[in-house]
Amino acid sequence: MKITVEIPNHKYNIHLKRGILQDVHKFIDLNRKVLIVTDDEIPEQYVMALQKQCPDSYLATIHAGEQSKCFIYLQFIWNALLDNGFGRKDLVIALGGGVTGDITGFAAATYMRGMDYVNIPTSTLSQIDSSIGGKTAINLGDVKNIVGAFHQPRAVFIDPDVLETLDDRNFYNGLAEAVKAGMIGDAALFELFEQMPGDRAVIQADYIEDIIEKALTVKKNIVEQDEQETGLRQVLNFGHTVGHAIESAGELAGLLHGEAIAVGMVQVTEDKAIKERLINVLTKLNLPTTHEYPAEQLKEIIAHDKKAAGSKITLIKVPQIGQAERVKLPLAAIDKYL
Amino acid sequence: MKITVEIPNHKYNIHLKRGILQDVHKFIDLNRKVLIVTDDEIPEQYVMALQKQCPDSYLATIHAGEQSKCFIYLQFIWNALLDNGFGRKDLVIALGGGVTGDITGFAAATYMRGMDYVNIPTSTLSQIDSSIGGKTAINLGDVKNIVGAFHQPRAVFIDPDVLETLDDRNFYNGLAEAVKAGMIGDAALFELFEQMPGDRAVIQADYIEDIIEKALTVKKNIVEQDEQETGLRQVLNFGHTVGHAIESAGELAGLLHGEAIAVGMVQVTEDKAIKERLINVLTKLNLPTTHEYPAEQLKEIIAHDKKAAGSKITLIKVPQIGQAERVKLPLAAIDKYL
């Protein structure tokens, strides 16, 4: 199936289909120079499936992991483009998770002031969330996504079959963002999670396409109204203020992004009935619902993250499953959610 | 006087007036964090005139010169923003020549995916040309402007009084781009150059505002029609294909940008009468009209510069003063213009 995203001056398709990795050439002109950016944990068979379709392809492989979203690898990708004589009308393809997509998108946004870019996300997290929306970035020191650009891809190809090679923890990790999408914008998606079994094999065989489609549709509708996050788009941050703090607190030994967001959502949900339903779904998906960090530590991290935005924070609340609202709070008011 | 530039989603004013450096606060909200980026050759009095208007200002000083348009200084500016807790709604001001404007604009385009940016050009070259158009960039190795973004400033302030501290060579250097503007888009501007004396003091007292205004208006009209250089905007490159090669050939010991463009314009002008008029104007402005580099060397540089764009080059011709046309040529055809 195909989801079309329409943002002022940019219109592109998300192709969601099992096996679509073999068919990219049917939708995008690959008869030009193509740089494939991937990471060293992506199975070779996926890289080769893509290379086979590109008569003039180049490969740039980064190390897997968040620490690769840095300056050094940004330069590495720029130089791969420059050294191989890429022009504005050539193409860069990101084949990997969110890190690969973010840094590749930023390199494409800035090389020659903007060139074509295609995203092929390979993790549940990136298929469900980070492949759509046009936010590209790198980290600076320990500050995430502080430097970047809004740069929409020419197309996104989502092949649920490639999820087979993901380990269990990463498989479930990405589903947290789909649970979030249900919470803020699609009660039916949330109910789907309530009805289905938690078994990975069953989810992958029978539910995953539906989950991805529904989650992307929630995000698409929000991003189309507010590409550059001046207002509405903030609702996508449900669970993220506290979640990011939990993620930072644990550093490398801690939780994955989706896992931290799972806990963050539970922490900010006040309605008892909603909270219970949320915990049930997350538990079924092997996602954590509590954390062990002192409130003081989390508060310090939030204060540090937010110093740039002044003393107020925007918290996203879900008064009813499928609906979100934005509440501006003084930083001190975060205490009760930690 | 005020020139308004209107580009899709961006509208901003260029304020052109003697002494306007003292009055920036009347047009732009400076009651927020302000990072002033400048270079170490800008007289302190200009920096202080600006600081006086900003209750919460920070200073980042880069070394003067083209070699500062690099990765290291880009990081330096990003870190100055991050370390001082700048947010999306704070402000960066570039106070300097083209190098300062280009790298500062790029840092502003990418910090938090885009923040407010004001340009205060202090050289004839940047006042006449590089302060308008929204092209921001850095160099990568020896390749100029290969990485960057289109990012329009909130406002541009042009104060002809600050030109007083420029040395003669740099003063005349910038006028070459105004001669170019006359050649491609404003016969009256070109005729103004023919009528006026070459004496710097007279130009500065009686002509400079008129020259800047006319040159900016030519550029504004072109940029408004083609912000991202997909077609028409290429006419601004009149004299630049050969000029850039001459500039590169000389490296640090060679010609300044405007000087090289002066020679480049002469080289590509075929009509005898136009060529004579052009040489007369450039000579009056102390600008060179010939070069001493072997054609083979220039051709190699052009081939290297253009490798990304394929084997064709777009040459800009001026069939009549005030009019430009674009001609696509195979690379080999450049020989006769070297």
XYZ file of C-alpha atoms in Angstrom:
676
model
C 0.000 0.000 0.000
C 0.988 3.601 -0.500
C 0.716 6.567 1.844
C 1.175 9.979 0.275
C 2.634 12.752 2.426
C 1.873 16.300 1.315
C 3.872 19.110 2.817
C 4.163 22.558 1.191
C 6.570 22.161 -1.777
C 7.130 18.468 -1.053
C 4.973 15.501 -1.910
C 6.238 11.967 -1.606
C 5.080 8.407 -1.207
C 5.698 5.868 1.489
C 5.580 2.416 -0.083
C 4.694 -0.213 2.495
C 4.827 -3.772 1.200
C 6.510 -7.054 1.955
C 9.427 -7.544 -0.418
C 9.433 -3.938 -1.661
C 13.204 -3.794 -1.090
C 13.598 -5.762 -4.321
C 11.435 -3.311 -6.255
C 12.783 0.136 -5.386
C 13.858 0.670 -9.003
C 10.223 0.523 -10.127
C 9.416 3.701 -8.231
C 12.640 5.729 -8.175
C 15.124 6.446 -10.952
C 18.256 4.518 -9.966
C 20.015 5.162 -13.268
C 22.290 7.764 -11.790
C 25.000 7.764 -9.160
C 23.606 6.230 -5.981
C 25.315 6.318 -2.597
C 23.964 3.689 -0.215
C 24.602 4.584 3.423
C 24.173 1.708 5.840
C 25.565 0.438 9.132
C 27.768 -2.544 9.924
C 24.955 -4.534 11.520
C 22.657 -4.506 8.490
C 22.676 -7.984 6.890
C 24.615 -8.031 3.646
C 21.711 -9.571 1.758
C 19.710 -6.321 2.079
C 22.599 -4.212 0.852
C 23.087 -6.518 -2.108
C 19.389 -6.536 -2.957
C 19.645 -2.768 -3.317
C 23.008 -2.680 -5.094
C 21.667 -5.099 -7.716
C 19.182 -2.436 -8.785
C 21.760 0.374 -9.118
C 24.067 0.295 -12.148
C 26.400 2.939 -10.620
C 26.325 2.525 -6.852
C 28.712 3.439 -4.025
C 28.656 2.243 -0.436
C 29.340 4.126 2.805
C 29.120 2.020 5.963
C 28.955 3.608 9.400
C 29.183 1.874 12.772
C 25.823 0.887 14.241
C 24.685 2.877 17.271
C 23.721 6.352 18.466
C 27.323 7.511 18.843
C 27.642 7.426 15.053
C 25.197 10.315 14.695
C 28.138 12.656 14.881
C 30.210 15.163 13.049
C 32.860 12.673 11.984
C 30.390 10.470 10.108
C 28.666 13.500 8.623
C 32.013 14.471 7.096
C 32.525 10.863 6.049
C 29.273 10.869 4.042
C 29.931 14.328 2.546
C 33.362 13.161 1.449
C 31.968 9.942 -0.021
C 29.692 12.126 -2.170
C 32.404 14.597 -3.097
C 35.151 12.081 -3.807
C 32.873 10.139 -6.119
C 31.773 13.237 -8.001
C 28.122 13.263 -6.919
C 25.980 16.121 -8.193
C 22.739 17.668 -7.039
C 20.682 15.343 -9.197
C 22.270 12.119 -8.001
C 20.816 10.098 -5.132
C 21.596 9.040 -1.567
C 19.771 6.090 -0.009
C 19.721 5.407 3.724
C 19.396 1.692 4.447
C 19.230 1.165 8.202
C 17.658 2.357 11.411
C 16.943 5.823 12.745
C 20.581 6.797 13.185
C 21.398 6.005 9.566
C 18.285 7.800 8.333
C 18.907 10.913 10.413
C 22.543 11.454 9.503
C 22.092 10.478 5.865
C 19.130 12.808 5.538
C 21.168 15.663 7.008
C 24.098 14.975 4.671
C 21.659 14.979 1.725
C 19.995 18.174 2.952
C 23.293 20.044 2.909
C 25.454 18.512 0.159
C 25.267 21.084 -2.649
C 22.516 22.690 -0.548
C 20.185 19.758 -1.017
C 20.082 16.589 -3.096
C 17.693 13.670 -3.566
C 17.351 11.281 -0.690
C 15.448 8.015 -0.235
C 14.897 6.273 3.075
C 14.652 2.504 3.538
C 14.187 1.935 7.271
C 15.066 -1.536 8.549
C 14.012 -1.495 12.230
C 10.514 -1.383 13.702
C 11.357 1.951 15.313
C 12.412 3.611 12.082
C 9.663 1.962 10.022
C 7.030 3.163 12.454
C 8.381 6.545 13.373
C 11.656 8.108 12.334
C 11.436 7.457 8.587
C 8.608 9.972 8.206
C 8.511 13.633 9.038
C 11.599 15.068 7.392
C 13.545 15.734 10.572
C 17.221 15.059 9.972
C 19.997 15.689 12.474
C 23.193 14.785 14.235
C 24.155 15.067 17.908
C 26.693 17.516 19.296
C 28.495 16.194 22.347
C 25.794 14.696 24.526
C 22.997 16.834 23.110
C 20.767 14.899 20.743
C 19.572 16.218 17.396
C 20.773 19.739 18.136
C 22.020 20.338 14.592
C 20.019 19.367 11.543
C 17.567 20.334 8.830
C 14.038 19.710 7.660
C 14.546 17.722 4.474
C 11.836 15.481 3.090
C 12.826 12.286 1.292
C 11.867 11.619 -2.333
C 10.300 8.372 -1.163
C 10.298 5.917 1.725
C 10.267 2.143 1.240
C 9.111 0.024 4.139
C 9.610 -3.702 3.803
C 8.294 -5.546 6.878
C 10.139 -8.683 5.750
C 13.492 -7.158 6.723
C 12.355 -7.077 10.351
C 12.971 -10.836 10.482
C 16.662 -10.291 11.177
C 16.026 -7.923 14.117
C 16.558 -9.308 17.618
C 13.497 -9.523 19.882
C 14.368 -6.583 22.076
C 14.693 -4.237 19.121
C 11.569 -5.641 17.511
C 9.395 -4.761 20.506
C 11.282 -1.522 21.165
C 9.933 0.070 17.986
C 6.351 -0.885 18.757
C 6.352 1.596 21.645
C 6.104 4.448 19.122
C 3.093 2.760 17.527
C 1.432 2.472 20.942
C 2.136 6.193 21.318
C 0.537 6.908 17.930
C -2.556 5.045 19.097
C -2.647 6.945 22.361
C -2.431 10.399 20.778
C -4.339 9.900 17.560
C -5.964 6.545 16.807
C -8.050 4.688 19.379
C -8.561 1.814 16.910
C -4.797 1.277 16.713
C -4.594 1.154 20.483
C -7.455 -1.343 20.597
C -5.681 -3.472 18.007
C -2.780 -3.755 20.439
C -5.236 -4.759 23.178
C -6.785 -7.481 21.058
C -3.728 -9.058 19.508
C -1.397 -11.560 21.160
C 2.068 -10.483 22.276
C 3.851 -13.257 20.434
C 6.382 -11.828 18.028
C 5.884 -14.419 15.307
C 2.147 -13.781 15.232
C 2.570 -10.005 15.251
C 5.043 -10.238 12.421
C 2.894 -12.563 10.351
C -0.516 -11.032 10.882
C -0.403 -7.558 12.393
C 2.744 -5.661 11.567
C 1.628 -4.083 8.271
C -1.552 -2.824 9.834
C 0.338 -1.420 12.833
C 2.878 0.391 10.662
C 0.218 1.797 8.367
C -1.967 3.098 11.176
C 0.985 4.594 13.093
C 2.374 6.319 10.000
C -1.043 7.710 9.164
C -1.303 9.329 12.592
C 2.117 10.911 12.157
C 1.495 11.934 8.548
C -1.678 13.812 9.469
C 0.151 15.735 12.168
C 3.291 16.482 10.151
C 1.261 17.695 7.180
C -0.273 20.341 9.401
C 2.927 21.415 11.119
C 6.117 20.332 9.347
C 8.469 22.504 11.362
C 7.108 21.821 14.842
C 5.794 25.262 15.641
C 2.803 23.849 17.514
C 0.644 20.795 16.860
C 3.580 18.544 16.017
C 4.621 18.672 19.653
C 1.927 16.077 20.451
C 4.280 13.505 18.911
C 6.392 14.073 22.008
C 3.879 12.290 24.247
C 5.958 10.366 26.770
C 9.168 11.891 25.455
C 10.004 14.578 28.023
C 10.255 12.064 30.836
C 11.272 9.265 28.444
C 14.291 11.147 27.135
C 15.418 11.824 30.694
C 15.144 8.124 31.540
C 17.022 7.282 28.350
C 19.808 9.731 29.228
C 19.975 8.621 32.846
C 20.755 5.078 31.795
C 23.233 6.032 29.091
C 24.644 3.018 27.272
C 23.617 0.517 29.939
C 20.067 1.807 30.044
C 16.921 1.546 28.023
C 16.439 1.719 24.279
C 14.505 4.716 22.957
C 11.165 2.929 22.646
C 11.536 1.307 26.041
C 12.202 4.676 27.666
C 9.205 6.199 25.878
C 7.048 3.338 27.163
C 7.957 4.251 30.741
C 7.605 7.965 29.969
C 4.039 7.458 28.720
C 3.053 5.595 31.857
C 4.586 8.327 34.031
C 2.563 11.171 32.513
C -0.741 9.316 32.293
C -2.946 10.341 35.213
C -6.315 8.762 34.451
C -6.356 5.429 36.269
C -8.333 3.457 33.718
C -6.221 4.679 30.805
C -3.041 3.995 32.733
C -4.114 0.410 33.394
C -4.921 -0.248 29.757
C -1.596 1.302 28.715
C 0.389 -0.819 31.169
C -1.372 -3.970 29.977
C -0.489 -3.293 26.352
C 3.130 -2.392 27.090
C 3.616 -5.427 29.289
C 2.273 -7.679 26.553
C 4.876 -6.186 24.223
C 7.716 -6.917 26.640
C 8.155 -3.187 27.230
C 9.008 -1.769 30.669
C 6.516 0.383 32.571
C 8.550 1.520 35.573
C 12.015 2.909 36.179
C 14.472 3.083 39.046
C 16.091 6.483 38.669
C 15.818 9.125 41.412
C 13.413 11.941 40.534
C 16.134 14.500 41.269
C 18.430 13.051 38.603
C 15.672 13.040 35.970
C 14.714 16.594 36.825
C 18.259 17.782 36.384
C 18.428 16.149 32.975
C 15.135 17.718 31.910
C 16.296 21.127 33.131
C 19.527 20.699 31.138
C 17.697 19.554 27.987
C 15.277 22.403 28.209
C 17.598 25.231 29.099
C 17.372 26.448 25.551
C 13.597 26.644 25.606
C 13.296 28.763 28.711
C 11.797 27.796 32.050
C 8.547 26.342 30.704
C 7.996 22.899 29.278
C 5.226 21.672 27.041
C 3.809 18.427 28.364
C 1.564 16.259 26.191
C -1.450 14.769 27.926
C -3.885 12.125 26.707
C -7.275 12.866 28.292
C -8.878 10.073 26.272
C -7.264 7.344 24.206
C -6.823 8.702 20.661
C -6.696 12.343 21.729
C -3.814 14.545 22.804
C -3.515 18.012 24.262
C -0.573 20.297 24.924
C -0.125 21.837 28.364
C 2.483 24.492 29.155
C 3.908 24.001 32.602
C 6.610 25.634 34.669
C 9.585 23.306 34.985
C 8.867 22.759 38.700
C 5.536 21.111 37.876
C 7.286 18.153 36.261
C 8.003 16.699 39.718
C 4.767 14.788 39.974
C 5.496 12.866 36.772
C 8.912 11.583 37.761
C 16.151 53.121 1.826
C 14.595 49.694 2.041
C 14.529 46.834 -0.456
C 12.037 44.067 0.242
C 12.910 40.557 -0.917
C 9.997 38.191 -1.391
C 10.713 34.502 -1.722
C 8.100 31.775 -1.119
C 7.651 31.550 2.695
C 10.265 34.254 3.332
C 9.954 38.009 3.138
C 12.604 40.283 4.542
C 13.999 43.781 4.234
C 17.407 45.046 3.264
C 18.012 48.339 5.050
C 20.521 50.454 3.159
C 21.498 53.678 4.927
C 24.559 55.453 6.239
C 24.870 54.917 9.971
C 22.254 52.125 10.093
C 24.667 50.009 12.151
C 23.690 52.150 15.145
C 19.983 51.558 14.569
C 19.625 47.815 14.117
C 17.525 47.599 17.290
C 14.826 49.753 15.694
C 14.079 47.066 13.134
C 14.921 43.758 14.820
C 14.108 42.510 18.307
C 17.465 42.375 20.101
C 15.918 41.657 23.496
C 16.899 38.005 23.397
C 20.174 36.110 23.316
C 22.263 37.435 20.442
C 25.420 35.784 19.144
C 27.556 38.169 17.088
C 29.889 36.340 14.720
C 32.680 38.473 13.313
C 36.283 38.147 12.148
C 39.506 39.396 13.681
C 39.988 42.143 11.097
C 36.685 43.903 11.743
C 37.337 47.164 13.641
C 36.279 46.924 17.258
C 34.157 50.063 17.001
C 31.661 48.239 14.746
C 31.411 45.290 17.097
C 30.855 47.605 20.032
C 28.232 49.645 18.182
C 26.271 46.423 17.816
C 26.926 45.050 21.304
C 25.634 48.298 22.801
C 22.209 47.527 21.352
C 22.028 43.959 22.697
C 21.343 43.500 26.410
C 22.355 39.796 26.317
C 25.041 39.385 23.662
C 27.800 36.841 23.031
C 30.751 37.108 20.676
C 32.361 34.503 18.406
C 35.367 35.726 16.440
C 36.782 33.740 13.536
C 40.018 34.366 11.653
C 39.600 36.568 8.580
C 40.007 34.800 5.241
C 38.558 32.118 2.996
C 40.239 29.267 4.881
C 37.924 29.979 7.821
C 34.896 28.840 5.825
C 35.501 25.367 7.147
C 34.192 22.615 9.311
C 36.204 23.648 12.359
C 34.658 27.098 12.534
C 31.209 25.724 11.794
C 31.576 23.563 14.910
C 32.949 26.565 16.774
C 29.794 28.585 16.046
C 27.452 25.665 16.809
C 29.218 25.180 20.133
C 29.052 28.883 20.950
C 25.278 28.632 20.508
C 24.937 25.400 22.450
C 27.257 26.309 25.308
C 25.397 29.563 25.880
C 21.992 27.911 25.829
C 20.666 29.460 22.623
C 17.210 28.399 21.502
C 15.404 28.463 18.177
C 13.972 31.892 18.867
C 17.257 33.562 19.734
C 19.350 35.377 17.160
C 22.678 35.123 15.351
C 24.162 38.185 13.644
C 26.956 38.002 11.089
C 29.096 41.140 11.136
C 31.769 40.903 8.456
C 32.456 39.983 4.860
C 31.215 37.141 2.696
C 33.055 34.419 4.585
C 31.485 35.430 7.888
C 28.048 35.726 6.329
C 28.230 32.356 4.579
C 29.393 30.281 7.527
C 27.199 32.092 10.047
C 24.167 31.674 7.822
C 24.872 27.951 7.519
C 25.292 27.568 11.277
C 21.972 29.396 11.780
C 20.261 27.274 9.115
C 21.159 24.074 10.938
C 21.285 24.865 14.667
C 18.029 23.405 16.005
C 17.104 22.959 12.333
C 16.961 26.695 11.721
C 17.068 29.853 13.827
C 16.874 33.590 13.190
C 19.783 35.155 11.418
C 20.646 38.756 10.524
C 23.407 39.806 8.165
C 25.437 43.006 8.464
C 27.946 42.947 5.607
C 31.009 45.152 6.023
C 32.841 44.876 2.676
C 31.817 46.218 -0.728
C 31.731 42.647 -2.026
C 29.339 41.395 0.633
C 27.236 44.574 0.626
C 26.800 44.367 -3.125
C 26.508 40.666 -3.613
C 26.853 37.941 -1.020
C 24.561 39.380 1.652
C 21.481 38.731 -0.480
C 20.180 35.514 -1.931
C 20.095 33.115 0.987
C 22.957 30.911 -0.127
C 24.942 29.776 2.892
C 27.842 27.341 2.827
C 31.245 26.138 3.869
C 34.086 24.652 1.822
C 35.223 21.035 1.987
C 38.909 20.612 1.298
C 39.602 22.757 -1.750
C 36.038 22.651 -3.048
C 34.173 25.885 -2.421
C 30.620 26.061 -1.100
C 30.038 22.343 -1.589
C 28.078 21.981 1.651
C 25.404 24.437 2.727
C 21.751 25.420 2.819
C 19.311 27.940 1.443
C 18.457 30.045 4.477
C 17.134 33.570 4.147
C 18.078 36.148 6.787
C 15.448 37.947 8.885
C 16.967 41.209 7.695
C 20.104 42.677 6.141
C 21.636 45.971 7.281
C 23.975 47.724 4.879
C 25.864 50.684 6.239
C 28.093 52.253 3.561
C 29.917 54.221 6.263
C 31.685 51.068 7.476
C 33.431 50.804 4.100
C 35.719 53.630 5.203
C 37.967 51.217 7.047
C 38.403 48.911 4.025
C 41.702 49.086 2.181
C 41.624 50.313 -1.429
C 42.137 46.946 -3.033
C 39.167 45.421 -1.213
C 37.036 48.484 -1.850
C 37.398 48.186 -5.628
C 37.284 44.381 -5.526
C 33.639 44.391 -4.491
C 32.620 46.813 -7.217
C 33.323 44.114 -9.803
C 30.096 42.354 -8.782
C 28.174 45.608 -9.287
C 29.675 45.948 -12.772
C 28.495 42.389 -13.361
C 24.989 43.296 -12.156
C 24.964 46.164 -14.666
C 26.152 43.893 -17.456
C 23.511 41.214 -16.913
C 20.557 43.248 -15.772
C 20.776 47.038 -15.617
C 22.250 49.103 -18.444
C 21.738 52.297 -16.399
C 23.975 50.933 -13.642
C 26.658 50.131 -16.174
C 26.359 53.623 -17.637
C 26.674 55.098 -14.158
C 30.065 53.380 -13.900
C 31.011 54.882 -17.294
C 30.075 58.385 -16.223
C 31.527 58.530 -12.731
C 35.164 59.136 -11.848
C 37.330 56.307 -10.559
C 38.443 58.147 -7.469
C 37.538 56.186 -4.365
C 36.706 59.196 -2.196
C 34.250 60.502 -4.779
C 32.652 57.105 -5.301
C 32.265 56.676 -1.582
C 30.815 60.133 -1.049
C 28.504 60.419 -4.024
C 27.881 57.110 -5.760
C 28.151 54.106 -3.468
C 24.568 54.021 -2.201
C 23.213 54.232 -5.712
C 25.571 51.472 -6.880
C 24.641 49.142 -4.032
C 20.934 49.746 -4.452
C 20.958 49.150 -8.193
C 23.137 46.033 -7.906
C 20.993 44.535 -5.133
C 17.842 45.230 -7.115
C 19.192 43.273 -10.083
C 20.024 40.346 -7.826
C 16.765 40.547 -5.885
C 14.680 40.342 -9.052
C 16.547 37.242 -10.167
C 16.594 35.479 -6.795
C 12.885 36.082 -6.280
C 12.191 34.151 -9.458
C 14.601 31.290 -8.774
C 15.737 31.006 -5.169
C 17.303 27.581 -5.507
C 19.207 28.113 -8.752
C 17.319 25.674 -10.915
C 17.586 27.953 -13.959
C 17.460 31.740 -14.271
C 19.650 32.362 -11.231
C 22.590 30.971 -13.169
C 22.910 34.328 -14.986
C 24.468 35.659 -11.776
C 27.434 33.477 -12.698
C 28.413 35.751 -15.592
C 32.214 35.855 -15.588
C 32.364 33.247 -12.834
C 33.216 30.028 -14.680
C 36.475 31.425 -15.979
C 36.810 33.794 -13.009
C 36.691 30.993 -10.450
C 39.348 29.109 -12.367
C 41.602 32.184 -12.386
C 40.941 32.649 -8.680
C 41.860 29.021 -7.963
C 44.916 29.111 -10.203
C 46.403 31.946 -8.196
C 45.526 30.471 -4.825
C 46.589 32.684 -1.954
C 49.045 34.755 -3.987
C 46.497 35.404 -6.693
C 43.503 37.590 -7.313
C 40.639 38.455 -4.995
C 37.203 37.180 -5.985
C 36.010 40.411 -7.597
C 39.298 40.864 -9.433
C 39.072 37.357 -10.854
C 35.462 37.927 -11.905
C 36.538 41.152 -13.647
C 38.975 39.164 -15.774
C 36.424 36.383 -16.260
C 33.856 38.829 -17.629
C 36.329 40.215 -20.134
C 37.292 36.708 -21.245
C 33.753 35.620 -22.108
C 32.677 38.871 -23.781
C 32.904 38.487 -27.545
C 31.276 41.640 -28.930
C 34.130 44.080 -29.552
C 32.286 47.269 -28.601
C 30.918 45.814 -25.376
C 34.314 44.413 -24.487
C 35.936 47.821 -24.913
C 33.363 49.531 -22.711
C 33.763 46.814 -20.078
C 37.554 47.094 -20.063
C 37.318 50.875 -19.717
C 35.059 50.638 -16.675
C 37.137 47.930 -14.980
C 40.382 49.788 -15.597
C 38.915 52.920 -14.079
C 38.069 50.878 -10.977
C 41.629 49.560 -10.667
C 40.415 46.074 -11.580
C 42.495 43.725 -13.755
C 41.319 42.747 -17.233
C 43.897 40.148 -18.253
C 45.552 37.148 -16.660
C 48.737 35.198 -17.117
C 47.701 31.601 -16.488
C 48.085 28.921 -19.165
C 44.769 27.936 -20.745
C 45.510 24.278 -20.001
C 45.708 24.920 -16.273
C 42.417 26.841 -16.231
C 40.710 24.151 -18.242
C 41.802 21.484 -15.813
C 40.404 23.493 -12.920
C 37.093 24.019 -14.687
C 36.886 20.306 -15.489
C 37.565 19.506 -11.831
C 34.997 22.040 -10.571
C 32.391 20.772 -12.945
C 32.906 17.063 -12.624
C 29.810 16.865 -10.514
C 27.640 18.577 -13.101
C 28.533 16.264 -15.956
C 30.371 17.104 -19.140
C 28.395 20.236 -20.044
C 28.817 23.719 -18.657
C 26.374 26.604 -18.663
C 28.079 29.754 -19.877
C 26.463 33.148 -19.368
C 26.684 35.537 -22.307
C 25.804 39.219 -22.488
C 24.608 39.951 -26.040
C 23.748 43.519 -25.060
C 24.609 45.466 -21.927
C 21.834 44.846 -19.397
C 20.805 41.478 -20.840
C 22.057 37.971 -20.164
C 21.487 34.605 -21.754
C 22.434 31.069 -20.753
C 24.222 28.821 -23.234
C 24.909 25.140 -22.616
C 28.247 24.110 -24.018
C 30.309 20.952 -24.017
C 33.318 21.381 -21.757
C 35.664 21.403 -24.757
C 34.072 24.616 -26.072
C 35.438 26.578 -23.109
C 38.868 26.728 -24.796
C 38.187 29.892 -26.734
C 37.394 31.836 -23.561
C 40.608 31.029 -21.708
